[in-house]
Amino acid sequence: MRTATPMSMPPPPRPEAPVEIAPGVHWIGALDPDLRSFDIILKTANGTSYNAYAVRGSAGVAVVDTVKAEFADDFFRRLEAVADYGEITAIVLNHLEPDHSGALPELLRRAPQARLHISGRARPMLKGLIHGEELDYTPVTTGDRVDLGNRHLSFFQTPYLHWPDTQCTWLPDAGLLFSGDVFGCHFCDERLFNDTVGDFRFSFDYYFAHIMRPFRSHVLEALELIEPLPLRIVAPAHGPILRDRPERYVRRYRELSSSTLANEAGDEKTLLIFYVSAYGSTRAMAEAVAAGAEVAGGVRVSLYDIEGGEVRPFVDLIEEADGIVLGSPTINGDAVKPVWDLLSSLVSIGVRGKLGAAFGSYGWTGEAVQMLEDRLRGLKLRVPVKGVRARLIPTEAELEDCRTLGGELALQLTGRADNRIIDMAALA
Ligand code: FEO
């Protein structure tokens, strides 16, 4: 929804022409106000924009990013208004996802003399874009420069914000950071600048939550490079151009990337146990896992029955936790829905390297534990301790196995065990 325009005033015209955002720097991107879903997972109530820029120097023009392929006509029209193709000496792609590289092949055809500058990590993406052609390009890294005569561009590698290839490009004479997806949002407003568009704060945070949050540690690393810069403008690849107090948005990234919860456990490791129980058997196993971990010590153990299906409150907890254990009965050959729902929600946070484990009771076949372990491994958790299954009502020996499981997990978390798969038979 765009901010309402008073009835007596015509809506502001869409910028058909390029828009100068700093001396010799033009926005030449495209607006996509009707988009309602981006990359399938993001809702885009306000559509989005694909921001691209042209930087004129005394010895050439650099094009920073392009647009999604179906918006190429808008991009080329705006580019042609500020530069001849023969003047383009450099093309910089901060990130090769198709929403920014869609017009690249055609741009390379129209400006064959232009040198392409991309992150060294972008090579596989480039090969995927330009099939069969051997394209000469310059891989760049932090500190490398592109000379435009009286001004230059330099680069900051910001990997995993949100792809391996992502980088930011810095125009020091203008204090202008072309930040790619970083500091962007899906918010289309033809007024372009953060001090003239509608209120987009929700969109900025929403975008971070879905795109950047899984890579919080990488965001913090990138902020170490960006925060010292004398920023006057941040020009992202989506959404408003941040020319009014851009440092607020940098600060917001630090807030969003930092722990949102007080560390209640202090120096203790945290182990979260989630379970669903049809007849109380998996619950008894969960309590035994918790008891075993408590006895081993050094961990703060929390136990949650997720039969109610709530997921969102637990995502923050899992992001902060050191290990998670999932308990599910097997019903019709599968783990139960609340557990899968919890797992599917983890896509928005970083869980790589956390400790994972599973357990559960079953009637006939008992596939759930193995399925959950496989999924945990698929999410890149460590699953070094084999899970426990119990048919119908767990025996005292099976509950002891659960206590052993909890104890082993505590040892793993506190560095008192090797990272190895335990043969439960050997423990008997
Ligand atoms: Fe906007 Fe990751 O592309």
GROMACS .gro file of C-alpha atoms and ligand atoms in nm:
model
  431
    1MET     CA    1   0.000   0.000   0.000
    2ARG     CA    2   0.139   0.337  -0.094
    3THR     CA    3   0.101   0.631   0.139
    4ALA     CA    4  -0.219   0.811   0.047
    5THR     CA    5  -0.202   1.123  -0.165
    6PRO     CA    6  -0.450   1.400  -0.076
    7MET     CA    7  -0.755   1.394  -0.306
    8SER     CA    8  -0.675   1.737  -0.447
    9MET     CA    9  -0.322   1.647  -0.546
   10PRO     CA   10  -0.225   1.425  -0.838
   11PRO     CA   11  -0.001   1.137  -0.748
   12PRO     CA   12   0.367   1.210  -0.797
   13PRO     CA   13   0.485   1.091  -1.137
   14ARG     CA   14   0.684   0.774  -1.156
   15PRO     CA   15   1.045   0.845  -1.236
   16GLU     CA   16   1.053   0.748  -1.600
   17ALA     CA   17   1.389   0.920  -1.627
   18PRO     CA   18   1.701   0.834  -1.430
   19VAL     CA   19   1.726   1.006  -1.094
   20GLU     CA   20   2.047   1.169  -0.978
   21ILE     CA   21   2.120   1.055  -0.623
   22ALA     CA   22   2.464   1.217  -0.587
   23PRO     CA   23   2.682   1.421  -0.823
   24GLY     CA   24   2.738   1.206  -1.131
   25VAL     CA   25   2.552   0.910  -0.983
   26HIS     CA   26   2.211   0.812  -1.121
   27TRP     CA   27   1.951   0.559  -1.020
   28ILE     CA   28   1.872   0.362  -1.337
   29GLY     CA   29   1.676   0.077  -1.183
   30ALA     CA   30   1.320  -0.048  -1.226
   31LEU     CA   31   1.001  -0.041  -1.021
   32ASP     CA   32   0.786  -0.351  -0.972
   33PRO     CA   33   0.490  -0.223  -0.768
   34ASP     CA   34   0.260  -0.519  -0.840
   35LEU     CA   35   0.480  -0.797  -0.707
   36ARG     CA   36   0.317  -0.969  -0.408
   37SER     CA   37   0.556  -1.254  -0.343
   38PHE     CA   38   0.933  -1.256  -0.379
   39ASP     CA   39   1.138  -1.574  -0.405
   40ILE     CA   40   0.816  -1.751  -0.300
   41ILE     CA   41   0.885  -1.702   0.073
   42LEU     CA   42   0.852  -1.325   0.112
   43LYS     CA   43   0.528  -1.131   0.097
   44THR     CA   44   0.565  -0.798  -0.076
   45ALA     CA   45   0.264  -0.583   0.008
   46ASN     CA   46   0.430  -0.288  -0.163
   47GLY     CA   47   0.599  -0.465  -0.449
   48THR     CA   48   0.969  -0.406  -0.484
   49SER     CA   49   1.230  -0.221  -0.683
   50TYR     CA   50   1.544  -0.344  -0.855
   51ASN     CA   51   1.789  -0.065  -0.800
   52ALA     CA   52   2.078  -0.017  -1.038
   53TYR     CA   53   2.310   0.278  -1.065
   54ALA     CA   54   2.540   0.455  -1.311
   55VAL     CA   55   2.850   0.634  -1.184
   56ARG     CA   56   3.018   0.881  -1.415
   57GLY     CA   57   3.386   0.957  -1.378
   58SER     CA   58   3.624   1.156  -1.596
   59ALA     CA   59   3.757   0.838  -1.756
   60GLY     CA   60   3.446   0.628  -1.788
   61VAL     CA   61   3.109   0.519  -1.656
   62ALA     CA   62   3.049   0.231  -1.417
   63VAL     CA   63   2.718   0.046  -1.400
   64VAL     CA   64   2.650  -0.097  -1.057
   65ASP     CA   65   2.403  -0.388  -1.069
   66THR     CA   66   2.129  -0.446  -1.325
   67VAL     CA   67   1.766  -0.556  -1.290
   68LYS     CA   68   1.540  -0.858  -1.323
   69ALA     CA   69   1.526  -0.966  -1.688
   70GLU     CA   70   1.166  -0.865  -1.756
   71PHE     CA   71   1.246  -0.509  -1.643
   72ALA     CA   72   1.547  -0.475  -1.872
   73ASP     CA   73   1.373  -0.224  -2.102
   74ASP     CA   74   1.325   0.018  -1.810
   75PHE     CA   75   1.688  -0.025  -1.709
   76PHE     CA   76   1.831   0.030  -2.057
   77ARG     CA   77   1.606   0.329  -2.119
   78ARG     CA   78   1.733   0.498  -1.804
   79LEU     CA   79   2.090   0.397  -1.868
   80GLU     CA   80   2.082   0.537  -2.222
   81ALA     CA   81   1.962   0.869  -2.081
   82VAL     CA   82   2.282   0.914  -1.882
   83ALA     CA   83   2.551   0.736  -2.084
   84ASP     CA   84   2.640   0.597  -2.424
   85TYR     CA   85   2.722   0.229  -2.421
   86GLY     CA   86   3.069   0.312  -2.554
   87GLU     CA   87   3.141   0.514  -2.238
   88ILE     CA   88   3.085   0.223  -2.003
   89THR     CA   89   3.420   0.100  -1.879
   90ALA     CA   90   3.310  -0.104  -1.580
   91ILE     CA   91   3.017  -0.319  -1.475
   92VAL     CA   92   2.995  -0.413  -1.110
   93LEU     CA   93   2.759  -0.678  -0.981
   94ASN     CA   94   2.737  -0.683  -0.606
   95HIS     CA   95   2.544  -1.011  -0.620
   96LEU     CA   96   2.445  -1.241  -0.905
   97GLU     CA   97   2.094  -1.347  -0.805
   98PRO     CA   98   1.874  -1.303  -1.116
   99ASP     CA   99   1.687  -1.003  -0.978
  100HIS     CA  100   2.013  -0.809  -1.015
  101SER     CA  101   2.186  -0.990  -1.297
  102GLY     CA  102   1.889  -1.041  -1.532
  103ALA     CA  103   1.996  -0.766  -1.773
  104LEU     CA  104   2.367  -0.849  -1.754
  105PRO     CA  105   2.395  -1.065  -2.069
  106GLU     CA  106   2.229  -0.798  -2.280
  107LEU     CA  107   2.437  -0.521  -2.118
  108LEU     CA  108   2.753  -0.714  -2.202
  109ARG     CA  109   2.638  -0.741  -2.563
  110ARG     CA  110   2.569  -0.367  -2.582
  111ALA     CA  111   2.888  -0.263  -2.403
  112PRO     CA  112   3.139  -0.535  -2.494
  113GLN     CA  113   3.436  -0.321  -2.391
  114ALA     CA  114   3.314  -0.289  -2.033
  115ARG     CA  115   3.504  -0.489  -1.774
  116LEU     CA  116   3.291  -0.699  -1.538
  117HIS     CA  117   3.387  -0.689  -1.170
  118ILE     CA  118   3.237  -0.947  -0.937
  119SER     CA  119   3.334  -1.118  -0.617
  120GLY     CA  120   3.574  -1.408  -0.658
  121ARG     CA  121   3.303  -1.624  -0.500
  122ALA     CA  122   3.060  -1.540  -0.781
  123ARG     CA  123   3.224  -1.757  -1.046
  124PRO     CA  124   2.980  -2.053  -1.018
  125MET     CA  125   2.683  -1.816  -1.031
  126LEU     CA  126   2.825  -1.644  -1.339
  127LYS     CA  127   2.870  -1.979  -1.511
  128GLY     CA  128   2.509  -2.059  -1.433
  129LEU     CA  129   2.395  -1.732  -1.587
  130ILE     CA  130   2.600  -1.731  -1.902
  131HIS     CA  131   2.589  -2.091  -2.018
  132GLY     CA  132   2.856  -2.207  -2.253
  133GLU     CA  133   3.032  -1.872  -2.287
  134GLU     CA  134   3.375  -1.811  -2.143
  135LEU     CA  135   3.341  -1.466  -2.001
  136ASP     CA  136   3.646  -1.271  -1.904
  137TYR     CA  137   3.594  -1.084  -1.579
  138THR     CA  138   3.788  -0.940  -1.289
  139PRO     CA  139   3.735  -1.108  -0.953
  140VAL     CA  140   3.759  -0.848  -0.678
  141THR     CA  141   3.800  -0.857  -0.304
  142THR     CA  142   3.804  -0.613  -0.015
  143GLY     CA  143   4.026  -0.314  -0.092
  144ASP     CA  144   4.035  -0.361  -0.470
  145ARG     CA  145   3.958  -0.051  -0.674
  146VAL     CA  146   3.808   0.040  -1.008
  147ASP     CA  147   3.945   0.364  -1.146
  148LEU     CA  148   3.706   0.601  -1.322
  149GLY     CA  149   3.952   0.885  -1.363
  150ASN     CA  150   3.866   1.155  -1.111
  151ARG     CA  151   3.695   0.906  -0.879
  152HIS     CA  152   3.706   0.540  -0.803
  153LEU     CA  153   3.503   0.255  -0.663
  154SER     CA  154   3.631   0.008  -0.407
  155PHE     CA  155   3.491  -0.314  -0.267
  156PHE     CA  156   3.399  -0.477   0.061
  157GLN     CA  157   3.340  -0.849   0.060
  158THR     CA  158   3.028  -0.927   0.263
  159PRO     CA  159   2.982  -1.300   0.203
  160TYR     CA  160   2.651  -1.463   0.296
  161LEU     CA  161   2.458  -1.140   0.304
  162HIS     CA  162   2.279  -1.337   0.179
  163TRP     CA  163   2.468  -1.540  -0.085
  164PRO     CA  164   2.834  -1.641  -0.085
  165ASP     CA  165   2.906  -1.387  -0.359
  166THR     CA  166   2.763  -1.075  -0.198
  167GLN     CA  167   2.976  -0.763  -0.175
  168CYS     CA  168   2.930  -0.390  -0.127
  169THR     CA  169   3.078  -0.120  -0.348
  170TRP     CA  170   3.202   0.208  -0.204
  171LEU     CA  171   3.225   0.543  -0.379
  172PRO     CA  172   3.439   0.739  -0.134
  173ASP     CA  173   3.415   1.087  -0.283
  174ALA     CA  174   3.037   1.077  -0.239
  175GLY     CA  175   3.032   0.878   0.086
  176LEU     CA  176   2.803   0.641  -0.103
  177LEU     CA  177   2.774   0.271  -0.037
  178PHE     CA  178   2.611   0.054  -0.304
  179SER     CA  179   2.510  -0.212  -0.063
  180GLY     CA  180   2.337  -0.474  -0.276
  181ASP     CA  181   2.071  -0.663  -0.084
  182VAL     CA  182   2.216  -0.537   0.244
  183PHE     CA  183   2.003  -0.260   0.398
  184GLY     CA  184   1.742  -0.325   0.131
  185CYS     CA  185   1.375  -0.406   0.155
  186HIS     CA  186   1.087  -0.494  -0.071
  187PHE     CA  187   0.911  -0.162  -0.073
  188CYS     CA  188   0.830   0.001  -0.403
  189ASP     CA  189   0.773   0.375  -0.387
  190GLU     CA  190   0.846   0.597  -0.683
  191ARG     CA  191   0.963   0.874  -0.451
  192LEU     CA  192   1.278   0.661  -0.408
  193PHE     CA  193   1.440   0.823  -0.103
  194ASN     CA  194   1.392   0.726   0.259
  195ASP     CA  195   1.295   1.079   0.358
  196THR     CA  196   1.020   1.100   0.092
  197VAL     CA  197   0.866   0.751   0.066
  198GLY     CA  198   0.598   0.607   0.292
  199ASP     CA  199   0.679   0.441   0.622
  200PHE     CA  200   0.880   0.133   0.532
  201ARG     CA  201   1.015   0.037   0.875
  202PHE     CA  202   0.814  -0.285   0.888
  203SER     CA  203   0.943  -0.384   0.548
  204PHE     CA  204   1.305  -0.318   0.645
  205ASP     CA  205   1.277  -0.542   0.951
  206TYR     CA  206   1.073  -0.806   0.765
  207TYR     CA  207   1.333  -0.825   0.492
  208PHE     CA  208   1.611  -0.862   0.747
  209ALA     CA  209   1.418  -1.137   0.927
  210HIS     CA  210   1.375  -1.343   0.612
  211ILE     CA  211   1.691  -1.269   0.417
  212MET     CA  212   1.967  -1.176   0.658
  213ARG     CA  213   1.873  -1.331   0.991
  214PRO     CA  214   2.001  -1.680   0.907
  215PHE     CA  215   2.342  -1.518   0.855
  216ARG     CA  216   2.358  -1.298   1.164
  217SER     CA  217   2.720  -1.378   1.238
  218HIS     CA  218   2.816  -1.276   0.885
  219VAL     CA  219   2.614  -0.956   0.921
  220LEU     CA  220   2.815  -0.869   1.230
  221GLU     CA  221   3.138  -0.930   1.040
  222ALA     CA  222   3.022  -0.707   0.755
  223LEU     CA  223   2.923  -0.432   0.998
  224GLU     CA  224   3.282  -0.419   1.118
  225LEU     CA  225   3.370  -0.306   0.764
  226ILE     CA  226   3.073  -0.077   0.710
  227GLU     CA  227   3.034   0.103   1.043
  228PRO     CA  228   3.364   0.296   1.021
  229LEU     CA  229   3.273   0.441   0.679
  230PRO     CA  230   3.180   0.811   0.659
  231LEU     CA  231   2.842   0.725   0.507
  232ARG     CA  232   2.635   0.993   0.340
  233ILE     CA  233   2.415   0.766   0.128
  234VAL     CA  234   2.340   0.396   0.131
  235ALA     CA  235   2.205   0.283  -0.204
  236PRO     CA  236   2.070  -0.072  -0.171
  237ALA     CA  237   1.953  -0.299  -0.449
  238HIS     CA  238   1.591  -0.300  -0.328
  239GLY     CA  239   1.373  -0.036  -0.171
  240PRO     CA  240   1.438   0.321  -0.063
  241ILE     CA  241   1.774   0.489  -0.108
  242LEU     CA  242   1.891   0.585   0.239
  243ARG     CA  243   2.015   0.941   0.220
  244ASP     CA  244   1.864   1.076   0.542
  245ARG     CA  245   2.074   0.961   0.838
  246PRO     CA  246   2.177   0.631   0.679
  247GLU     CA  247   2.368   0.539   0.993
  248ARG     CA  248   2.033   0.460   1.161
  249TYR     CA  249   1.984   0.169   0.925
  250VAL     CA  250   2.334   0.042   0.988
  251ARG     CA  251   2.263   0.063   1.360
  252ARG     CA  252   1.936  -0.122   1.311
  253TYR     CA  253   2.124  -0.408   1.144
  254ARG     CA  254   2.349  -0.434   1.448
  255GLU     CA  255   2.045  -0.442   1.676
  256LEU     CA  256   1.873  -0.706   1.466
  257SER     CA  257   2.187  -0.916   1.444
  258SER     CA  258   2.261  -0.909   1.814
  259SER     CA  259   2.108  -1.137   2.071
  260THR     CA  260   1.752  -1.037   2.149
  261LEU     CA  261   1.738  -1.230   2.474
  262ALA     CA  262   1.922  -1.186   2.797
  263ASN     CA  263   2.155  -1.478   2.838
  264GLU     CA  264   1.964  -1.635   3.123
  265ALA     CA  265   2.191  -1.935   3.126
  266GLY     CA  266   2.505  -1.731   3.181
  267ASP     CA  267   2.804  -1.939   3.085
  268GLU     CA  268   2.601  -2.261   3.083
  269LYS     CA  269   2.518  -2.430   2.757
  270THR     CA  270   2.150  -2.445   2.669
  271LEU     CA  271   1.963  -2.757   2.563
  272LEU     CA  272   1.600  -2.731   2.450
  273ILE     CA  273   1.383  -3.041   2.439
  274PHE     CA  274   1.064  -3.024   2.229
  275TYR     CA  275   0.820  -3.309   2.224
  276VAL     CA  276   0.467  -3.420   2.138
  277SER     CA  277   0.314  -3.717   2.314
  278ALA     CA  278  -0.006  -3.904   2.231
  279TYR     CA  279  -0.026  -4.132   2.537
  280GLY     CA  280   0.244  -3.999   2.766
  281SER     CA  281   0.523  -4.230   2.646
  282THR     CA  282   0.720  -3.974   2.449
  283ARG     CA  283   0.663  -3.730   2.735
  284ALA     CA  284   0.819  -3.978   2.979
  285MET     CA  285   1.113  -4.017   2.743
  286ALA     CA  286   1.151  -3.639   2.718
  287GLU     CA  287   1.160  -3.609   3.094
  288ALA     CA  288   1.422  -3.884   3.112
  289VAL     CA  289   1.640  -3.709   2.851
  290ALA     CA  290   1.610  -3.388   3.054
  291ALA     CA  291   1.697  -3.570   3.376
  292GLY     CA  292   2.004  -3.729   3.219
  293ALA     CA  293   2.130  -3.395   3.096
  294GLU     CA  294   2.071  -3.236   3.437
  295VAL     CA  295   2.267  -3.506   3.611
  296ALA     CA  296   2.558  -3.467   3.371
  297GLY     CA  297   2.555  -3.096   3.452
  298GLY     CA  298   2.687  -2.786   3.284
  299VAL     CA  299   2.375  -2.728   3.076
  300ARG     CA  300   2.054  -2.536   3.126
  301VAL     CA  301   1.777  -2.775   3.016
  302SER     CA  302   1.431  -2.660   2.902
  303LEU     CA  303   1.139  -2.885   2.819
  304TYR     CA  304   0.850  -2.787   2.589
  305ASP     CA  305   0.534  -2.973   2.488
  306ILE     CA  306   0.456  -2.837   2.141
  307GLU     CA  307   0.131  -3.025   2.084
  308GLY     CA  308  -0.043  -2.686   2.068
  309GLY     CA  309   0.143  -2.616   1.748
  310GLU     CA  310   0.303  -2.289   1.853
  311VAL     CA  311   0.626  -2.238   1.667
  312ARG     CA  312   0.716  -1.872   1.647
  313PRO     CA  313   0.794  -1.823   2.017
  314PHE     CA  314   1.047  -2.103   1.996
  315VAL     CA  315   1.241  -1.980   1.695
  316ASP     CA  316   1.416  -1.707   1.896
  317LEU     CA  317   1.494  -1.960   2.169
  318ILE     CA  318   1.643  -2.207   1.923
  319GLU     CA  319   1.852  -1.936   1.760
  320GLU     CA  320   2.012  -1.870   2.098
  321ALA     CA  321   2.035  -2.233   2.209
  322ASP     CA  322   2.333  -2.464   2.184
  323GLY     CA  323   2.135  -2.782   2.125
  324ILE     CA  324   1.783  -2.904   2.048
  325VAL     CA  325   1.626  -3.243   2.102
  326LEU     CA  326   1.305  -3.346   1.929
  327GLY     CA  327   1.066  -3.607   2.057
  328SER     CA  328   0.790  -3.741   1.837
  329PRO     CA  329   0.576  -4.051   1.826
  330THR     CA  330   0.557  -4.225   1.490
  331ILE     CA  331   0.209  -4.199   1.344
  332ASN     CA  332   0.140  -4.349   1.002
  333GLY     CA  333   0.510  -4.385   0.940
  334ASP     CA  334   0.596  -4.023   1.010
  335ALA     CA  335   0.684  -3.777   1.282
  336VAL     CA  336   0.394  -3.556   1.381
  337LYS     CA  337   0.308  -3.222   1.229
  338PRO     CA  338   0.398  -2.987   1.519
  339VAL     CA  339   0.753  -3.120   1.510
  340TRP     CA  340   0.782  -3.078   1.133
  341ASP     CA  341   0.634  -2.730   1.165
  342LEU     CA  342   0.900  -2.641   1.417
  343LEU     CA  343   1.172  -2.773   1.191
  344SER     CA  344   1.041  -2.591   0.886
  345SER     CA  345   1.049  -2.264   1.079
  346LEU     CA  346   1.422  -2.293   1.133
  347VAL     CA  347   1.493  -2.178   0.779
  348SER     CA  348   1.482  -1.819   0.905
  349ILE     CA  349   1.763  -1.861   1.157
  350GLY     CA  350   2.111  -1.999   1.163
  351VAL     CA  351   2.129  -2.348   1.316
  352ARG     CA  352   2.441  -2.482   1.148
  353GLY     CA  353   2.668  -2.653   1.399
  354LYS     CA  354   2.419  -2.668   1.684
  355LEU     CA  355   2.373  -3.003   1.856
  356GLY     CA  356   2.070  -3.208   1.758
  357ALA     CA  357   1.908  -3.533   1.865
  358ALA     CA  358   1.576  -3.717   1.850
  359PHE     CA  359   1.373  -3.974   2.038
  360GLY     CA  360   1.018  -4.108   2.046
  361SER     CA  361   0.780  -4.392   2.107
  362TYR     CA  362   0.600  -4.589   1.840
  363GLY     CA  363   0.348  -4.865   1.785
  364TRP     CA  364   0.449  -5.049   1.467
  365THR     CA  365   0.748  -4.920   1.279
  366GLY     CA  366   0.906  -4.620   1.453
  367GLU     CA  367   1.050  -4.425   1.159
  368ALA     CA  368   1.010  -4.083   1.320
  369VAL     CA  369   1.341  -4.076   1.508
  370GLN     CA  370   1.549  -4.158   1.204
  371MET     CA  371   1.353  -3.911   0.992
  372LEU     CA  372   1.409  -3.634   1.244
  373GLU     CA  373   1.777  -3.712   1.272
  374ASP     CA  374   1.809  -3.699   0.894
  375ARG     CA  375   1.632  -3.364   0.884
  376LEU     CA  376   1.853  -3.224   1.160
  377ARG     CA  377   2.160  -3.331   0.967
  378GLY     CA  378   2.010  -3.176   0.655
  379LEU     CA  379   1.990  -2.848   0.843
  380LYS     CA  380   2.360  -2.889   0.925
  381LEU     CA  381   2.317  -2.961   1.293
  382ARG     CA  382   2.558  -3.203   1.454
  383VAL     CA  383   2.383  -3.527   1.546
  384PRO     CA  384   2.660  -3.721   1.717
  385VAL     CA  385   2.444  -3.929   1.953
  386LYS     CA  386   2.205  -4.192   1.819
  387GLY     CA  387   1.843  -4.135   1.919
  388VAL     CA  388   1.626  -4.359   2.135
  389ARG     CA  389   1.309  -4.537   2.026
  390ALA     CA  390   1.067  -4.721   2.249
  391ARG     CA  391   0.774  -4.937   2.142
  392LEU     CA  392   0.451  -4.818   2.306
  393ILE     CA  393   0.535  -4.772   2.675
  394PRO     CA  394   0.907  -4.729   2.742
  395THR     CA  395   1.062  -4.986   2.971
  396GLU     CA  396   1.287  -4.881   3.256
  397ALA     CA  397   1.585  -4.981   3.038
  398GLU     CA  398   1.461  -4.759   2.757
  399LEU     CA  399   1.412  -4.470   2.996
  400GLU     CA  400   1.766  -4.529   3.113
  401ASP     CA  401   1.873  -4.507   2.747
  402CYS     CA  402   1.698  -4.172   2.736
  403ARG     CA  403   1.885  -4.056   3.047
  404THR     CA  404   2.205  -4.172   2.885
  405LEU     CA  405   2.112  -3.978   2.571
  406GLY     CA  406   2.059  -3.664   2.777
  407GLY     CA  407   2.386  -3.718   2.960
  408GLU     CA  408   2.578  -3.769   2.636
  409LEU     CA  409   2.428  -3.453   2.493
  410ALA     CA  410   2.536  -3.259   2.801
  411LEU     CA  411   2.887  -3.398   2.765
  412GLN     CA  412   2.891  -3.302   2.400
  413LEU     CA  413   2.774  -2.950   2.474
  414THR     CA  414   3.028  -2.895   2.748
  415GLY     CA  415   3.320  -3.036   2.552
  416ARG     CA  416   3.355  -3.343   2.771
  417ALA     CA  417   3.286  -3.595   2.493
  418ASP     CA  418   3.425  -3.668   2.149
  419ASN     CA  419   3.209  -3.569   1.852
  420ARG     CA  420   3.130  -3.926   1.762
  421ILE     CA  421   2.824  -4.139   1.702
  422ILE     CA  422   2.752  -4.346   2.008
  423ASP     CA  423   2.663  -4.710   1.963
  424MET     CA  424   2.384  -4.750   2.215
  425ALA     CA  425   2.438  -5.125   2.223
  426ALA     CA  426   2.786  -5.060   2.352
  427LEU     CA  427   2.642  -4.859   2.639
  428ALA     CA  428   2.419  -5.139   2.762
  429FEO    FE1  429   1.789  -0.916  -0.436
  429FEO    FE2  430   1.956  -1.176  -0.333
  429FEO     O1  431   1.878  -1.073  -0.460
   0.00000   0.00000   0.00000
